[in-house]
Amino acid sequence: MTLTEIMKACEVENELHRDKNDWAHPDYASEHLQVTNDLIEELALHVKQLKLDLESREMCKDG
C-alpha cells in the first residue's frame, strides 16, 4: 500500500465508526481494532522502507 492508500483507508475506517457506540459491542470493537492494527502495520512497513531508501541514498552519496 502507498502512504496515500493507508491514509485513505484510515479515513474510511474512522468514518464507518464515527458517532457509533462500537465499544459496547465487543465484536465490532475487535474488528475495528484489527483493521486499525493492520493499517498501523502497513504504515510501519512504509516508514521502514522509506528509512532504508534514505540510508541507501546516504551510503551512495558518501561512497
mmCIF file as Biopython writes it, N, C-alpha, C and O atoms, coordinates in Angstrom:
data_model
#
loop_
_atom_site.group_PDB
_atom_site.id
_atom_site.type_symbol
_atom_site.label_atom_id
_atom_site.label_alt_id
_atom_site.label_comp_id
_atom_site.label_asym_id
_atom_site.label_entity_id
_atom_site.label_seq_id
_atom_site.pdbx_PDB_ins_code
_atom_site.Cartn_x
_atom_site.Cartn_y
_atom_site.Cartn_z
_atom_site.occupancy
_atom_site.B_iso_or_equiv
_atom_site.auth_seq_id
_atom_site.auth_asym_id
_atom_site.pdbx_PDB_model_num
ATOM 1   N N  . MET A ? 1  ? 0.835   -1.179 0.000  1.0 0.0 1  A 1 
ATOM 2   C CA . MET A ? 1  ? 0.000   0.000  0.000  1.0 0.0 1  A 1 
ATOM 3   C C  . MET A ? 1  ? 0.882   1.245  0.000  1.0 0.0 1  A 1 
ATOM 4   O O  . MET A ? 1  ? 1.953   1.274  0.606  1.0 0.0 1  A 1 
ATOM 5   N N  . THR A ? 2  ? 0.410   2.247  -0.682 1.0 0.0 2  A 1 
ATOM 6   C CA . THR A ? 2  ? 1.113   3.525  -0.636 1.0 0.0 2  A 1 
ATOM 7   C C  . THR A ? 2  ? 0.660   4.292  0.603  1.0 0.0 2  A 1 
ATOM 8   O O  . THR A ? 2  ? -0.335  3.942  1.238  1.0 0.0 2  A 1 
ATOM 9   N N  . LEU A ? 3  ? 1.400   5.329  0.930  1.0 0.0 3  A 1 
ATOM 10  C CA . LEU A ? 3  ? 1.030   6.153  2.079  1.0 0.0 3  A 1 
ATOM 11  C C  . LEU A ? 3  ? -0.357  6.761  1.878  1.0 0.0 3  A 1 
ATOM 12  O O  . LEU A ? 3  ? -1.143  6.837  2.822  1.0 0.0 3  A 1 
ATOM 13  N N  . THR A ? 4  ? -0.656  7.185  0.674  1.0 0.0 4  A 1 
ATOM 14  C CA . THR A ? 4  ? -1.970  7.753  0.364  1.0 0.0 4  A 1 
ATOM 15  C C  . THR A ? 4  ? -3.075  6.724  0.582  1.0 0.0 4  A 1 
ATOM 16  O O  . THR A ? 4  ? -4.128  7.048  1.131  1.0 0.0 4  A 1 
ATOM 17  N N  . GLU A ? 5  ? -2.840  5.491  0.156  1.0 0.0 5  A 1 
ATOM 18  C CA . GLU A ? 5  ? -3.831  4.431  0.343  1.0 0.0 5  A 1 
ATOM 19  C C  . GLU A ? 5  ? -4.047  4.127  1.828  1.0 0.0 5  A 1 
ATOM 20  O O  . GLU A ? 5  ? -5.174  3.897  2.266  1.0 0.0 5  A 1 
ATOM 21  N N  . ILE A ? 6  ? -2.959  4.129  2.590  1.0 0.0 6  A 1 
ATOM 22  C CA . ILE A ? 6  ? -3.062  3.886  4.029  1.0 0.0 6  A 1 
ATOM 23  C C  . ILE A ? 6  ? -3.889  4.983  4.686  1.0 0.0 6  A 1 
ATOM 24  O O  . ILE A ? 6  ? -4.777  4.699  5.489  1.0 0.0 6  A 1 
ATOM 25  N N  . MET A ? 7  ? -3.598  6.237  4.345  1.0 0.0 7  A 1 
ATOM 26  C CA . MET A ? 7  ? -4.322  7.358  4.937  1.0 0.0 7  A 1 
ATOM 27  C C  . MET A ? 7  ? -5.805  7.315  4.556  1.0 0.0 7  A 1 
ATOM 28  O O  . MET A ? 7  ? -6.669  7.582  5.392  1.0 0.0 7  A 1 
ATOM 29  N N  . LYS A ? 8  ? -6.098  6.983  3.306  1.0 0.0 8  A 1 
ATOM 30  C CA . LYS A ? 8  ? -7.488  6.894  2.858  1.0 0.0 8  A 1 
ATOM 31  C C  . LYS A ? 8  ? -8.212  5.771  3.598  1.0 0.0 8  A 1 
ATOM 32  O O  . LYS A ? 8  ? -9.360  5.939  4.010  1.0 0.0 8  A 1 
ATOM 33  N N  . ALA A ? 9  ? -7.555  4.638  3.767  1.0 0.0 9  A 1 
ATOM 34  C CA . ALA A ? 9  ? -8.157  3.520  4.492  1.0 0.0 9  A 1 
ATOM 35  C C  . ALA A ? 9  ? -8.449  3.902  5.940  1.0 0.0 9  A 1 
ATOM 36  O O  . ALA A ? 9  ? -9.471  3.500  6.496  1.0 0.0 9  A 1 
ATOM 37  N N  . CYS A ? 10 ? -7.561  4.673  6.545  1.0 0.0 10 A 1 
ATOM 38  C CA . CYS A ? 10 ? -7.787  5.152  7.917  1.0 0.0 10 A 1 
ATOM 39  C C  . CYS A ? 10 ? -9.012  6.057  7.965  1.0 0.0 10 A 1 
ATOM 40  O O  . CYS A ? 10 ? -9.832  5.951  8.877  1.0 0.0 10 A 1 
ATOM 41  N N  . GLU A ? 11 ? -9.134  6.935  6.995  1.0 0.0 11 A 1 
ATOM 42  C CA . GLU A ? 11 ? -10.291 7.831  6.942  1.0 0.0 11 A 1 
ATOM 43  C C  . GLU A ? 11 ? -11.587 7.043  6.792  1.0 0.0 11 A 1 
ATOM 44  O O  . GLU A ? 11 ? -12.576 7.325  7.468  1.0 0.0 11 A 1 
ATOM 45  N N  . VAL A ? 12 ? -11.576 6.052  5.901  1.0 0.0 12 A 1 
ATOM 46  C CA . VAL A ? 12 ? -12.767 5.231  5.674  1.0 0.0 12 A 1 
ATOM 47  C C  . VAL A ? 12 ? -13.132 4.474  6.946  1.0 0.0 12 A 1 
ATOM 48  O O  . VAL A ? 12 ? -14.296 4.447  7.346  1.0 0.0 12 A 1 
ATOM 49  N N  . GLU A ? 13 ? -12.137 3.862  7.578  1.0 0.0 13 A 1 
ATOM 50  C CA . GLU A ? 13 ? -12.387 3.108  8.807  1.0 0.0 13 A 1 
ATOM 51  C C  . GLU A ? 13 ? -12.956 4.011  9.897  1.0 0.0 13 A 1 
ATOM 52  O O  . GLU A ? 13 ? -13.884 3.621  10.606 1.0 0.0 13 A 1 
ATOM 53  N N  . ASN A ? 14 ? -12.412 5.195  10.032 1.0 0.0 14 A 1 
ATOM 54  C CA . ASN A ? 14 ? -12.913 6.123  11.049 1.0 0.0 14 A 1 
ATOM 55  C C  . ASN A ? 14 ? -14.331 6.587  10.740 1.0 0.0 14 A 1 
ATOM 56  O O  . ASN A ? 14 ? -15.145 6.736  11.652 1.0 0.0 14 A 1 
ATOM 57  N N  . GLU A ? 15 ? -14.635 6.816  9.466  1.0 0.0 15 A 1 
ATOM 58  C CA . GLU A ? 15 ? -15.988 7.224  9.084  1.0 0.0 15 A 1 
ATOM 59  C C  . GLU A ? 15 ? -17.003 6.126  9.391  1.0 0.0 15 A 1 
ATOM 60  O O  . GLU A ? 15 ? -18.125 6.412  9.809  1.0 0.0 15 A 1 
ATOM 61  N N  . LEU A ? 16 ? -16.607 4.871  9.184  1.0 0.0 16 A 1 
ATOM 62  C CA . LEU A ? 16 ? -17.513 3.755  9.454  1.0 0.0 16 A 1 
ATOM 63  C C  . LEU A ? 16 ? -17.919 3.700  10.923 1.0 0.0 16 A 1 
ATOM 64  O O  . LEU A ? 16 ? -19.013 3.244  11.256 1.0 0.0 16 A 1 
ATOM 65  N N  . HIS A ? 17 ? -17.041 4.164  11.786 1.0 0.0 17 A 1 
ATOM 66  C CA . HIS A ? 17 ? -17.287 4.037  13.220 1.0 0.0 17 A 1 
ATOM 67  C C  . HIS A ? 17 ? -17.594 5.365  13.906 1.0 0.0 17 A 1 
ATOM 68  O O  . HIS A ? 17 ? -17.768 5.410  15.124 1.0 0.0 17 A 1 
ATOM 69  N N  . ARG A ? 18 ? -17.659 6.438  13.136 1.0 0.0 18 A 1 
ATOM 70  C CA . ARG A ? 18 ? -17.929 7.753  13.722 1.0 0.0 18 A 1 
ATOM 71  C C  . ARG A ? 18 ? -19.347 7.793  14.315 1.0 0.0 18 A 1 
ATOM 72  O O  . ARG A ? 18 ? -20.306 7.316  13.708 1.0 0.0 18 A 1 
ATOM 73  N N  . ASP A ? 19 ? -19.447 8.365  15.491 1.0 0.0 19 A 1 
ATOM 74  C CA . ASP A ? 19 ? -20.733 8.551  16.176 1.0 0.0 19 A 1 
ATOM 75  C C  . ASP A ? 19 ? -21.468 7.241  16.473 1.0 0.0 19 A 1 
ATOM 76  O O  . ASP A ? 19 ? -22.685 7.240  16.656 1.0 0.0 19 A 1 
ATOM 77  N N  . LYS A ? 20 ? -20.736 6.137  16.520 1.0 0.0 20 A 1 
ATOM 78  C CA . LYS A ? 20 ? -21.346 4.858  16.879 1.0 0.0 20 A 1 
ATOM 79  C C  . LYS A ? 20 ? -20.737 4.400  18.194 1.0 0.0 20 A 1 
ATOM 80  O O  . LYS A ? 20 ? -19.583 4.696  18.502 1.0 0.0 20 A 1 
ATOM 81  N N  . ASN A ? 21 ? -21.515 3.695  18.940 1.0 0.0 21 A 1 
ATOM 82  C CA . ASN A ? 21 ? -21.025 3.176  20.213 1.0 0.0 21 A 1 
ATOM 83  C C  . ASN A ? 21 ? -20.508 1.751  20.007 1.0 0.0 21 A 1 
ATOM 84  O O  . ASN A ? 21 ? -20.983 0.807  20.639 1.0 0.0 21 A 1 
ATOM 85  N N  . ASP A ? 22 ? -19.526 1.613  19.113 1.0 0.0 22 A 1 
ATOM 86  C CA . ASP A ? 22 ? -18.996 0.291  18.791 1.0 0.0 22 A 1 
ATOM 87  C C  . ASP A ? 22 ? -18.338 -0.388 19.980 1.0 0.0 22 A 1 
ATOM 88  O O  . ASP A ? 22 ? -18.291 -1.616 20.056 1.0 0.0 22 A 1 
ATOM 89  N N  . TRP A ? 23 ? -17.833 0.409  20.902 1.0 0.0 23 A 1 
ATOM 90  C CA . TRP A ? 23 ? -17.121 -0.188 22.038 1.0 0.0 23 A 1 
ATOM 91  C C  . TRP A ? 23 ? -18.070 -0.999 22.913 1.0 0.0 23 A 1 
ATOM 92  O O  . TRP A ? 23 ? -17.622 -1.850 23.680 1.0 0.0 23 A 1 
ATOM 93  N N  . ALA A ? 24 ? -19.373 -0.748 22.810 1.0 0.0 24 A 1 
ATOM 94  C CA . ALA A ? 24 ? -20.344 -1.521 23.580 1.0 0.0 24 A 1 
ATOM 95  C C  . ALA A ? 24 ? -20.560 -2.913 22.983 1.0 0.0 24 A 1 
ATOM 96  O O  . ALA A ? 24 ? -21.143 -3.787 23.625 1.0 0.0 24 A 1 
ATOM 97  N N  . HIS A ? 25 ? -20.092 -3.109 21.765 1.0 0.0 25 A 1 
ATOM 98  C CA . HIS A ? 25 ? -20.236 -4.388 21.072 1.0 0.0 25 A 1 
ATOM 99  C C  . HIS A ? 25 ? -18.845 -4.973 20.831 1.0 0.0 25 A 1 
ATOM 100 O O  . HIS A ? 25 ? -18.141 -4.528 19.926 1.0 0.0 25 A 1 
ATOM 101 N N  . PRO A ? 26 ? -18.444 -5.956 21.620 1.0 0.0 26 A 1 
ATOM 102 C CA . PRO A ? 26 ? -17.076 -6.490 21.531 1.0 0.0 26 A 1 
ATOM 103 C C  . PRO A ? 26 ? -16.669 -6.948 20.132 1.0 0.0 26 A 1 
ATOM 104 O O  . PRO A ? 26 ? -15.515 -6.772 19.742 1.0 0.0 26 A 1 
ATOM 105 N N  . ASP A ? 27 ? -17.599 -7.534 19.369 1.0 0.0 27 A 1 
ATOM 106 C CA . ASP A ? 27 ? -17.236 -7.995 18.026 1.0 0.0 27 A 1 
ATOM 107 C C  . ASP A ? 27 ? -16.879 -6.826 17.118 1.0 0.0 27 A 1 
ATOM 108 O O  . ASP A ? 27 ? -15.905 -6.897 16.369 1.0 0.0 27 A 1 
ATOM 109 N N  . TYR A ? 28 ? -17.661 -5.751 17.181 1.0 0.0 28 A 1 
ATOM 110 C CA . TYR A ? 28 ? -17.375 -4.573 16.363 1.0 0.0 28 A 1 
ATOM 111 C C  . TYR A ? 28 ? -16.083 -3.906 16.808 1.0 0.0 28 A 1 
ATOM 112 O O  . TYR A ? 28 ? -15.260 -3.505 15.985 1.0 0.0 28 A 1 
ATOM 113 N N  . ALA A ? 29 ? -15.918 -3.795 18.113 1.0 0.0 29 A 1 
ATOM 114 C CA . ALA A ? 29 ? -14.703 -3.171 18.641 1.0 0.0 29 A 1 
ATOM 115 C C  . ALA A ? 29 ? -13.481 -3.974 18.237 1.0 0.0 29 A 1 
ATOM 116 O O  . ALA A ? 29 ? -12.462 -3.406 17.844 1.0 0.0 29 A 1 
ATOM 117 N N  . SER A ? 30 ? -13.579 -5.284 18.330 1.0 0.0 30 A 1 
ATOM 118 C CA . SER A ? 30 ? -12.463 -6.153 17.966 1.0 0.0 30 A 1 
ATOM 119 C C  . SER A ? 30 ? -12.118 -6.008 16.484 1.0 0.0 30 A 1 
ATOM 120 O O  . SER A ? 30 ? -10.946 -5.936 16.115 1.0 0.0 30 A 1 
ATOM 121 N N  . GLU A ? 31 ? -13.145 -5.967 15.645 1.0 0.0 31 A 1 
ATOM 122 C CA . GLU A ? 31 ? -12.919 -5.808 14.201 1.0 0.0 31 A 1 
ATOM 123 C C  . GLU A ? 31 ? -12.266 -4.457 13.901 1.0 0.0 31 A 1 
ATOM 124 O O  . GLU A ? 31 ? -11.320 -4.378 13.116 1.0 0.0 31 A 1 
ATOM 125 N N  . HIS A ? 32 ? -12.772 -3.407 14.526 1.0 0.0 32 A 1 
ATOM 126 C CA . HIS A ? 32 ? -12.217 -2.068 14.315 1.0 0.0 32 A 1 
ATOM 127 C C  . HIS A ? 32 ? -10.754 -2.025 14.748 1.0 0.0 32 A 1 
ATOM 128 O O  . HIS A ? 32 ? -9.913  -1.460 14.050 1.0 0.0 32 A 1 
ATOM 129 N N  . LEU A ? 33 ? -10.454 -2.619 15.895 1.0 0.0 33 A 1 
ATOM 130 C CA . LEU A ? 33 ? -9.066  -2.642 16.372 1.0 0.0 33 A 1 
ATOM 131 C C  . LEU A ? 33 ? -8.174  -3.453 15.445 1.0 0.0 33 A 1 
ATOM 132 O O  . LEU A ? 33 ? -7.022  -3.083 15.220 1.0 0.0 33 A 1 
ATOM 133 N N  . GLN A ? 34 ? -8.689  -4.556 14.904 1.0 0.0 34 A 1 
ATOM 134 C CA . GLN A ? 34 ? -7.884  -5.373 13.995 1.0 0.0 34 A 1 
ATOM 135 C C  . GLN A ? 34 ? -7.571  -4.603 12.721 1.0 0.0 34 A 1 
ATOM 136 O O  . GLN A ? 34 ? -6.432  -4.610 12.255 1.0 0.0 34 A 1 
ATOM 137 N N  . VAL A ? 35 ? -8.566  -3.944 12.157 1.0 0.0 35 A 1 
ATOM 138 C CA . VAL A ? 35 ? -8.343  -3.151 10.947 1.0 0.0 35 A 1 
ATOM 139 C C  . VAL A ? 35 ? -7.347  -2.028 11.236 1.0 0.0 35 A 1 
ATOM 140 O O  . VAL A ? 35 ? -6.441  -1.770 10.443 1.0 0.0 35 A 1 
ATOM 141 N N  . THR A ? 36 ? -7.523  -1.371 12.371 1.0 0.0 36 A 1 
ATOM 142 C CA . THR A ? 36 ? -6.611  -0.296 12.751 1.0 0.0 36 A 1 
ATOM 143 C C  . THR A ? 36 ? -5.194  -0.819 12.924 1.0 0.0 36 A 1 
ATOM 144 O O  . THR A ? 36 ? -4.240  -0.193 12.462 1.0 0.0 36 A 1 
ATOM 145 N N  . ASN A ? 37 ? -5.049  -1.956 13.583 1.0 0.0 37 A 1 
ATOM 146 C CA . ASN A ? 37 ? -3.722  -2.555 13.753 1.0 0.0 37 A 1 
ATOM 147 C C  . ASN A ? 37 ? -3.097  -2.920 12.412 1.0 0.0 37 A 1 
ATOM 148 O O  . ASN A ? 37 ? -1.900  -2.715 12.208 1.0 0.0 37 A 1 
ATOM 149 N N  . ASP A ? 38 ? -3.894  -3.457 11.504 1.0 0.0 38 A 1 
ATOM 150 C CA . ASP A ? 38 ? -3.387  -3.792 10.169 1.0 0.0 38 A 1 
ATOM 151 C C  . ASP A ? 38 ? -2.880  -2.540 9.454  1.0 0.0 38 A 1 
ATOM 152 O O  . ASP A ? 38 ? -1.834  -2.571 8.807  1.0 0.0 38 A 1 
ATOM 153 N N  . LEU A ? 39 ? -3.621  -1.447 9.573  1.0 0.0 39 A 1 
ATOM 154 C CA . LEU A ? 39 ? -3.203  -0.198 8.935  1.0 0.0 39 A 1 
ATOM 155 C C  . LEU A ? 39 ? -1.930  0.351  9.579  1.0 0.0 39 A 1 
ATOM 156 O O  . LEU A ? 39 ? -1.066  0.892  8.889  1.0 0.0 39 A 1 
ATOM 157 N N  . ILE A ? 40 ? -1.819  0.213  10.888 1.0 0.0 40 A 1 
ATOM 158 C CA . ILE A ? 40 ? -0.596  0.649  11.571 1.0 0.0 40 A 1 
ATOM 159 C C  . ILE A ? 40 ? 0.594   -0.181 11.096 1.0 0.0 40 A 1 
ATOM 160 O O  . ILE A ? 40 ? 1.679   0.361  10.886 1.0 0.0 40 A 1 
ATOM 161 N N  . GLU A ? 41 ? 0.403   -1.482 10.924 1.0 0.0 41 A 1 
ATOM 162 C CA . GLU A ? 41 ? 1.478   -2.336 10.418 1.0 0.0 41 A 1 
ATOM 163 C C  . GLU A ? 41 ? 1.884   -1.921 9.008  1.0 0.0 41 A 1 
ATOM 164 O O  . GLU A ? 41 ? 3.072   -1.875 8.689  1.0 0.0 41 A 1 
ATOM 165 N N  . GLU A ? 42 ? 0.903   -1.619 8.169  1.0 0.0 42 A 1 
ATOM 166 C CA . GLU A ? 42 ? 1.206   -1.151 6.812  1.0 0.0 42 A 1 
ATOM 167 C C  . GLU A ? 42 ? 2.001   0.147  6.861  1.0 0.0 42 A 1 
ATOM 168 O O  . GLU A ? 42 ? 2.965   0.322  6.115  1.0 0.0 42 A 1 
ATOM 169 N N  . LEU A ? 43 ? 1.596   1.048  7.737  1.0 0.0 43 A 1 
ATOM 170 C CA . LEU A ? 43 ? 2.297   2.319  7.886  1.0 0.0 43 A 1 
ATOM 171 C C  . LEU A ? 43 ? 3.722   2.093  8.376  1.0 0.0 43 A 1 
ATOM 172 O O  . LEU A ? 43 ? 4.653   2.737  7.892  1.0 0.0 43 A 1 
ATOM 173 N N  . ALA A ? 44 ? 3.900   1.189  9.328  1.0 0.0 44 A 1 
ATOM 174 C CA . ALA A ? 44 ? 5.235   0.879  9.843  1.0 0.0 44 A 1 
ATOM 175 C C  . ALA A ? 44 ? 6.127   0.314  8.741  1.0 0.0 44 A 1 
ATOM 176 O O  . ALA A ? 44 ? 7.303   0.668  8.653  1.0 0.0 44 A 1 
ATOM 177 N N  . LEU A ? 45 ? 5.582   -0.554 7.907  1.0 0.0 45 A 1 
ATOM 178 C CA . LEU A ? 45 ? 6.356   -1.093 6.784  1.0 0.0 45 A 1 
ATOM 179 C C  . LEU A ? 45 ? 6.748   0.013  5.813  1.0 0.0 45 A 1 
ATOM 180 O O  . LEU A ? 45 ? 7.868   0.037  5.301  1.0 0.0 45 A 1 
ATOM 181 N N  . HIS A ? 46 ? 5.822   0.923  5.567  1.0 0.0 46 A 1 
ATOM 182 C CA . HIS A ? 46 ? 6.084   2.041  4.668  1.0 0.0 46 A 1 
ATOM 183 C C  . HIS A ? 46 ? 7.215   2.913  5.215  1.0 0.0 46 A 1 
ATOM 184 O O  . HIS A ? 46 ? 8.126   3.292  4.479  1.0 0.0 46 A 1 
ATOM 185 N N  . VAL A ? 47 ? 7.151   3.224  6.501  1.0 0.0 47 A 1 
ATOM 186 C CA . VAL A ? 47 ? 8.180   4.054  7.135  1.0 0.0 47 A 1 
ATOM 187 C C  . VAL A ? 47 ? 9.525   3.331  7.119  1.0 0.0 47 A 1 
ATOM 188 O O  . VAL A ? 47 ? 10.561  3.943  6.857  1.0 0.0 47 A 1 
ATOM 189 N N  . LYS A ? 48 ? 9.506   2.036  7.397  1.0 0.0 48 A 1 
ATOM 190 C CA . LYS A ? 48 ? 10.749  1.251  7.384  1.0 0.0 48 A 1 
ATOM 191 C C  . LYS A ? 48 ? 11.386  1.287  5.995  1.0 0.0 48 A 1 
ATOM 192 O O  . LYS A ? 48 ? 12.601  1.441  5.869  1.0 0.0 48 A 1 
ATOM 193 N N  . GLN A ? 49 ? 10.567  1.146  4.959  1.0 0.0 49 A 1 
ATOM 194 C CA . GLN A ? 49 ? 11.099  1.182  3.597  1.0 0.0 49 A 1 
ATOM 195 C C  . GLN A ? 49 ? 11.667  2.556  3.264  1.0 0.0 49 A 1 
ATOM 196 O O  . GLN A ? 49 ? 12.719  2.657  2.632  1.0 0.0 49 A 1 
ATOM 197 N N  . LEU A ? 50 ? 10.980  3.610  3.684  1.0 0.0 50 A 1 
ATOM 198 C CA . LEU A ? 50 ? 11.499  4.962  3.460  1.0 0.0 50 A 1 
ATOM 199 C C  . LEU A ? 50 ? 12.841  5.156  4.155  1.0 0.0 50 A 1 
ATOM 200 O O  . LEU A ? 50 ? 13.752  5.768  3.597  1.0 0.0 50 A 1 
ATOM 201 N N  . LYS A ? 51 ? 12.959  4.635  5.373  1.0 0.0 51 A 1 
ATOM 202 C CA . LYS A ? 51 ? 14.211  4.734  6.121  1.0 0.0 51 A 1 
ATOM 203 C C  . LYS A ? 51 ? 15.326  3.993  5.394  1.0 0.0 51 A 1 
ATOM 204 O O  . LYS A ? 51 ? 16.437  4.509  5.272  1.0 0.0 51 A 1 
ATOM 205 N N  . LEU A ? 52 ? 15.041  2.792  4.912  1.0 0.0 52 A 1 
ATOM 206 C CA . LEU A ? 52 ? 16.044  2.025  4.168  1.0 0.0 52 A 1 
ATOM 207 C C  . LEU A ? 52 ? 16.455  2.749  2.889  1.0 0.0 52 A 1 
ATOM 208 O O  . LEU A ? 52 ? 17.635  2.782  2.540  1.0 0.0 52 A 1 
ATOM 209 N N  . ASP A ? 53 ? 15.483  3.324  2.196  1.0 0.0 53 A 1 
ATOM 210 C CA . ASP A ? 53 ? 15.783  4.079  0.978  1.0 0.0 53 A 1 
ATOM 211 C C  . ASP A ? 53 ? 16.675  5.274  1.284  1.0 0.0 53 A 1 
ATOM 212 O O  . ASP A ? 53 ? 17.627  5.545  0.553  1.0 0.0 53 A 1 
ATOM 213 N N  . LEU A ? 54 ? 16.373  5.984  2.354  1.0 0.0 54 A 1 
ATOM 214 C CA . LEU A ? 54 ? 17.166  7.145  2.745  1.0 0.0 54 A 1 
ATOM 215 C C  . LEU A ? 54 ? 18.584  6.728  3.118  1.0 0.0 54 A 1 
ATOM 216 O O  . LEU A ? 54 ? 19.549  7.367  2.699  1.0 0.0 54 A 1 
ATOM 217 N N  . GLU A ? 55 ? 18.714  5.666  3.898  1.0 0.0 55 A 1 
ATOM 218 C CA . GLU A ? 55 ? 20.039  5.180  4.284  1.0 0.0 55 A 1 
ATOM 219 C C  . GLU A ? 55 ? 20.835  4.746  3.062  1.0 0.0 55 A 1 
ATOM 220 O O  . GLU A ? 55 ? 22.042  4.979  2.988  1.0 0.0 55 A 1 
ATOM 221 N N  . SER A ? 56 ? 20.171  4.123  2.116  1.0 0.0 56 A 1 
ATOM 222 C CA . SER A ? 56 ? 20.835  3.682  0.892  1.0 0.0 56 A 1 
ATOM 223 C C  . SER A ? 56 ? 21.341  4.876  0.092  1.0 0.0 56 A 1 
ATOM 224 O O  . SER A ? 56 ? 22.458  4.852  -0.425 1.0 0.0 56 A 1 
ATOM 225 N N  . ARG A ? 57 ? 20.530  5.911  -0.011 1.0 0.0 57 A 1 
ATOM 226 C CA . ARG A ? 57 ? 20.950  7.118  -0.733 1.0 0.0 57 A 1 
ATOM 227 C C  . ARG A ? 57 ? 22.133  7.786  -0.050 1.0 0.0 57 A 1 
ATOM 228 O O  . ARG A ? 57 ? 23.061  8.254  -0.710 1.0 0.0 57 A 1 
ATOM 229 N N  . GLU A ? 58 ? 22.093  7.826  1.277  1.0 0.0 58 A 1 
ATOM 230 C CA . GLU A ? 58 ? 23.194  8.444  2.021  1.0 0.0 58 A 1 
ATOM 231 C C  . GLU A ? 58 ? 24.485  7.659  1.832  1.0 0.0 58 A 1 
ATOM 232 O O  . GLU A ? 58 ? 25.561  8.246  1.727  1.0 0.0 58 A 1 
ATOM 233 N N  . MET A ? 59 ? 24.381  6.332  1.790  1.0 0.0 59 A 1 
ATOM 234 C CA . MET A ? 59 ? 25.565  5.499  1.581  1.0 0.0 59 A 1 
ATOM 235 C C  . MET A ? 59 ? 26.138  5.721  0.186  1.0 0.0 59 A 1 
ATOM 236 O O  . MET A ? 59 ? 27.356  5.778  0.015  1.0 0.0 59 A 1 
ATOM 237 N N  . CYS A ? 60 ? 25.266  5.845  -0.806 1.0 0.0 60 A 1 
ATOM 238 C CA . CYS A ? 60 ? 25.722  6.086  -2.178 1.0 0.0 60 A 1 
ATOM 239 C C  . CYS A ? 60 ? 26.384  7.452  -2.286 1.0 0.0 60 A 1 
ATOM 240 O O  . CYS A ? 60 ? 27.388  7.614  -2.979 1.0 0.0 60 A 1 
ATOM 241 N N  . LYS A ? 61 ? 25.818  8.423  -1.602 1.0 0.0 61 A 1 
ATOM 242 C CA . LYS A ? 61 ? 26.355  9.780  -1.634 1.0 0.0 61 A 1 
ATOM 243 C C  . LYS A ? 61 ? 27.727  9.824  -0.955 1.0 0.0 61 A 1 
ATOM 244 O O  . LYS A ? 61 ? 28.636  10.504 -1.430 1.0 0.0 61 A 1 
ATOM 245 N N  . ASP A ? 62 ? 27.871  9.099  0.151  1.0 0.0 62 A 1 
ATOM 246 C CA . ASP A ? 62 ? 29.126  9.086  0.897  1.0 0.0 62 A 1 
ATOM 247 C C  . ASP A ? 62 ? 30.180  8.203  0.237  1.0 0.0 62 A 1 
ATOM 248 O O  . ASP A ? 62 ? 31.379  8.436  0.393  1.0 0.0 62 A 1 
ATOM 249 N N  . GLY A ? 63 ? 29.732  7.196  -0.498 1.0 0.0 63 A 1 
ATOM 250 C CA . GLY A ? 63 ? 30.672  6.220  -1.046 1.0 0.0 63 A 1 
ATOM 251 C C  . GLY A ? 63 ? 31.086  6.580  -2.403 1.0 0.0 63 A 1 
ATOM 252 O O  . GLY A ? 63 ? 31.878  5.865  -3.017 1.0 0.0 63 A 1 
#
